[in-house]
C-alpha positions as protocol buffer text, in pm:
chain_id: "A"
residue {
  index: 1
  type: MET
  ca { x: 12988 y: 11378 z: 9123 }
}
residue {
  index: 2
  type: ALA
  ca { x: 12800 y: 11067 z: 9001 }
}
residue {
  index: 3
  type: THR
  ca { x: 12980 y: 10834 z: 8765 }
}
residue {
  index: 4
  type: LYS
  ca { x: 12800 y: 10594 z: 8533 }
}
residue {
  index: 5
  type: LYS
  ca { x: 12938 y: 10240 z: 8554 }
}
residue {
  index: 6
  type: ASN
  ca { x: 12755 y: 9938 z: 8418 }
}
residue {
  index: 7
  type: PHE
  ca { x: 12815 y: 9605 z: 8590 }
}
residue {
  index: 8
  type: THR
  ca { x: 12789 y: 9324 z: 8336 }
}
residue {
  index: 9
  type: GLY
  ca { x: 12817 y: 8953 z: 8400 }
}
residue {
  index: 10
  type: MET
  ca { x: 12735 y: 8967 z: 8770 }
}
residue {
  index: 11
  type: ILE
  ca { x: 12674 y: 8603 z: 8852 }
}
residue {
  index: 12
  type: ARG
  ca { x: 12381 y: 8492 z: 9065 }
}
residue {
  index: 13
  type: ARG
  ca { x: 12483 y: 8362 z: 9410 }
}
residue {
  index: 14
  type: ASP
  ca { x: 12844 y: 8481 z: 9376 }
}
residue {
  index: 15
  type: THR
  ca { x: 13008 y: 8694 z: 9646 }
}
residue {
  index: 16
  type: PRO
  ca { x: 13154 y: 8995 z: 9462 }
}
residue {
  index: 17
  type: THR
  ca { x: 13364 y: 9263 z: 9628 }
}
residue {
  index: 18
  type: PHE
  ca { x: 13464 y: 9588 z: 9464 }
}
residue {
  index: 19
  type: ASN
  ca { x: 13636 y: 9895 z: 9603 }
}
residue {
  index: 20
  type: ILE
  ca { x: 13529 y: 10256 z: 9563 }
}
residue {
  index: 21
  type: ASP
  ca { x: 13812 y: 10507 z: 9589 }
}
residue {
  index: 22
  type: LEU
  ca { x: 13703 y: 10868 z: 9640 }
}
residue {
  index: 23
  type: ASP
  ca { x: 14058 y: 11006 z: 9610 }
}
residue {
  index: 24
  type: THR
  ca { x: 14066 y: 11317 z: 9828 }
}
residue {
  index: 25
  type: PHE
  ca { x: 13707 y: 11315 z: 9963 }
}
residue {
  index: 26
  type: ASN
  ca { x: 13711 y: 11213 z: 10330 }
}
residue {
  index: 27
  type: ILE
  ca { x: 13426 y: 10964 z: 10386 }
}
residue {
  index: 28
  type: THR
  ca { x: 13456 y: 10946 z: 10764 }
}
residue {
  index: 29
  type: GLY
  ca { x: 13106 y: 10951 z: 10914 }
}
residue {
  index: 30
  type: TYR
  ca { x: 12930 y: 10862 z: 10587 }
}
residue {
  index: 31
  type: THR
  ca { x: 12689 y: 10574 z: 10536 }
}
residue {
  index: 32
  type: PHE
  ca { x: 12695 y: 10409 z: 10194 }
}
residue {
  index: 33
  type: ARG
  ca { x: 12393 y: 10242 z: 10035 }
}
residue {
  index: 34
  type: LEU
  ca { x: 12364 y: 10015 z: 9731 }
}
residue {
  index: 35
  type: THR
  ca { x: 12017 y: 9977 z: 9581 }
}
residue {
  index: 36
  type: ILE
  ca { x: 11929 y: 9749 z: 9289 }
}
residue {
  index: 37
  type: LYS
  ca { x: 11584 y: 9781 z: 9130 }
}
residue {
  index: 38
  type: ASP
  ca { x: 11393 y: 9660 z: 8828 }
}
residue {
  index: 39
  type: ILE
  ca { x: 11469 y: 9881 z: 8526 }
}
residue {
  index: 40
  type: ASP
  ca { x: 11113 y: 10018 z: 8523 }
}
residue {
  index: 41
  type: ASP
  ca { x: 11084 y: 10075 z: 8901 }
}
residue {
  index: 42
  type: ASN
  ca { x: 11064 y: 10453 z: 8938 }
}
residue {
  index: 43
  type: THR
  ca { x: 10933 y: 10459 z: 9293 }
}
residue {
  index: 44
  type: ALA
  ca { x: 11100 y: 10700 z: 9534 }
}
residue {
  index: 45
  type: ASP
  ca { x: 11157 y: 10435 z: 9800 }
}
residue {
  index: 46
  type: ASP
  ca { x: 11310 y: 10087 z: 9827 }
}
residue {
  index: 47
  type: THR
  ca { x: 10986 y: 9900 z: 9894 }
}
residue {
  index: 48
  type: ASN
  ca { x: 11022 y: 9685 z: 9581 }
}
residue {
  index: 49
  type: ALA
  ca { x: 11402 y: 9692 z: 9555 }
}
residue {
  index: 50
  type: ILE
  ca { x: 11573 y: 9371 z: 9450 }
}
residue {
  index: 51
  type: LEU
  ca { x: 11854 y: 9457 z: 9694 }
}
residue {
  index: 52
  type: ALA
  ca { x: 11907 y: 9747 z: 9933 }
}
residue {
  index: 53
  type: THR
  ca { x: 12204 y: 9730 z: 10165 }
}
residue {
  index: 54
  type: SER
  ca { x: 12398 y: 9986 z: 10369 }
}
residue {
  index: 55
  type: TRP
  ca { x: 12738 y: 9994 z: 10538 }
}
residue {
  index: 56
  type: THR
  ca { x: 12943 y: 10230 z: 10752 }
}
residue {
  index: 57
  type: SER
  ca { x: 13278 y: 10048 z: 10775 }
}
residue {
  index: 58
  type: HIS
  ca { x: 13539 y: 10162 z: 10526 }
}
residue {
  index: 59
  type: ILE
  ca { x: 13887 y: 10060 z: 10416 }
}
residue {
  index: 60
  type: ASN
  ca { x: 14028 y: 10400 z: 10512 }
}
residue {
  index: 61
  type: ASN
  ca { x: 13917 y: 10766 z: 10512 }
}
residue {
  index: 62
  type: TYR
  ca { x: 13896 y: 10777 z: 10130 }
}
residue {
  index: 63
  type: GLU
  ca { x: 13803 y: 10425 z: 10019 }
}
residue {
  index: 64
  type: THR
  ca { x: 13519 y: 10185 z: 10090 }
}
residue {
  index: 65
  type: ALA
  ca { x: 13425 y: 9839 z: 9964 }
}
residue {
  index: 66
  type: VAL
  ca { x: 13102 y: 9678 z: 9853 }
}
residue {
  index: 67
  type: THR
  ca { x: 13094 y: 9315 z: 9961 }
}
residue {
  index: 68
  type: LEU
  ca { x: 12787 y: 9112 z: 9874 }
}
residue {
  index: 69
  type: THR
  ca { x: 12684 y: 8774 z: 10012 }
}
residue {
  index: 70
  type: ARG
  ca { x: 12551 y: 8472 z: 9827 }
}
residue {
  index: 71
  type: THR
  ca { x: 12206 y: 8546 z: 9971 }
}
residue {
  index: 72
  type: GLN
  ca { x: 12214 y: 8909 z: 9854 }
}
residue {
  index: 73
  type: THR
  ca { x: 12300 y: 8810 z: 9496 }
}
residue {
  index: 74
  type: ASN
  ca { x: 12042 y: 8532 z: 9480 }
}
residue {
  index: 75
  type: PHE
  ca { x: 11796 y: 8708 z: 9252 }
}
residue {
  index: 76
  type: PRO
  ca { x: 11682 y: 8619 z: 8899 }
}
residue {
  index: 77
  type: ALA
  ca { x: 11891 y: 8683 z: 8591 }
}
residue {
  index: 78
  type: GLY
  ca { x: 11800 y: 9002 z: 8411 }
}
residue {
  index: 79
  type: LEU
  ca { x: 11888 y: 9364 z: 8354 }
}
residue {
  index: 80
  type: TYR
  ca { x: 11840 y: 9597 z: 8651 }
}
residue {
  index: 81
  type: LYS
  ca { x: 11939 y: 9949 z: 8749 }
}
residue {
  index: 82
  type: TYR
  ca { x: 12144 y: 10038 z: 9056 }
}
residue {
  index: 83
  type: ASP
  ca { x: 12300 y: 10326 z: 9238 }
}
residue {
  index: 84
  type: ILE
  ca { x: 12535 y: 10376 z: 9529 }
}
residue {
  index: 85
  type: GLN
  ca { x: 12484 y: 10679 z: 9750 }
}
residue {
  index: 86
  type: MET
  ca { x: 12686 y: 10815 z: 10039 }
}
residue {
  index: 87
  type: ALA
  ca { x: 12519 y: 11029 z: 10303 }
}
residue {
  index: 88
  type: ASN
  ca { x: 12566 y: 11186 z: 10642 }
}
residue {
  index: 89
  type: ALA
  ca { x: 12325 y: 11400 z: 10844 }
}
residue {
  index: 90
  type: THR
  ca { x: 12328 y: 11688 z: 10593 }
}
residue {
  index: 91
  type: ILE
  ca { x: 12479 y: 11569 z: 10263 }
}
residue {
  index: 92
  type: THR
  ca { x: 12379 y: 11300 z: 10011 }
}
residue {
  index: 93
  type: HIS
  ca { x: 12586 y: 11218 z: 9702 }
}
residue {
  index: 94
  type: THR
  ca { x: 12510 y: 10956 z: 9441 }
}
residue {
  index: 95
  type: ILE
  ca { x: 12856 y: 10836 z: 9347 }
}
residue {
  index: 96
  type: LEU
  ca { x: 12784 y: 10547 z: 9108 }
}
residue {
  index: 97
  type: TYR
  ca { x: 12483 y: 10451 z: 8897 }
}
residue {
  index: 98
  type: GLY
  ca { x: 12405 y: 10243 z: 8593 }
}
residue {
  index: 99
  type: GLU
  ca { x: 12284 y: 9902 z: 8484 }
}
residue {
  index: 100
  type: TRP
  ca { x: 12336 y: 9576 z: 8670 }
}
residue {
  index: 101
  type: GLU
  ca { x: 12334 y: 9268 z: 8448 }
}
residue {
  index: 102
  type: GLN
  ca { x: 12263 y: 8956 z: 8652 }
}
residue {
  index: 103
  type: ILE
  ca { x: 12334 y: 8621 z: 8486 }
}
residue {
  index: 104
  type: GLU
  ca { x: 12254 y: 8268 z: 8597 }
}
residue {
  index: 105
  type: ASP
  ca { x: 12523 y: 8066 z: 8768 }
}
residue {
  index: 106
  type: VAL
  ca { x: 12615 y: 7727 z: 8624 }
}
residue {
  index: 107
  type: THR
  ca { x: 12763 y: 7565 z: 8933 }
}
residue {
  index: 108
  type: ILE
  ca { x: 12555 y: 7607 z: 9246 }
}
residue {
  index: 109
  type: THR
  ca { x: 12760 y: 7553 z: 9559 }
}
residue {
  index: 110
  type: ALA
  ca { x: 12613 y: 7431 z: 9885 }
}
residue {
  index: 111
  type: PRO
  ca { x: 12541 y: 7705 z: 10139 }
}
């Protein structure tokens, strides 16, 4: 079920939003989690994660959205790995995984 998708050119301190459409899989009752880690971080937990965020609100029963804040994307430029999982009390699915390329921003806006 997992799909590899690399995110390139993700700009530090931007506020990206992207939708995840699961077609016919009803996501009602699922919690989604995005975790970004250093490429060489193979720990089984998120203790050293660059970003770990969860959400339970969805667009509809088959589509959700990842919306990141300026604070969440304020980490150094570099190449990282990420995944997005969905889980309920009994089921866990990794739906997306791959590399996350973070680049420096040129214009830094005031908070």
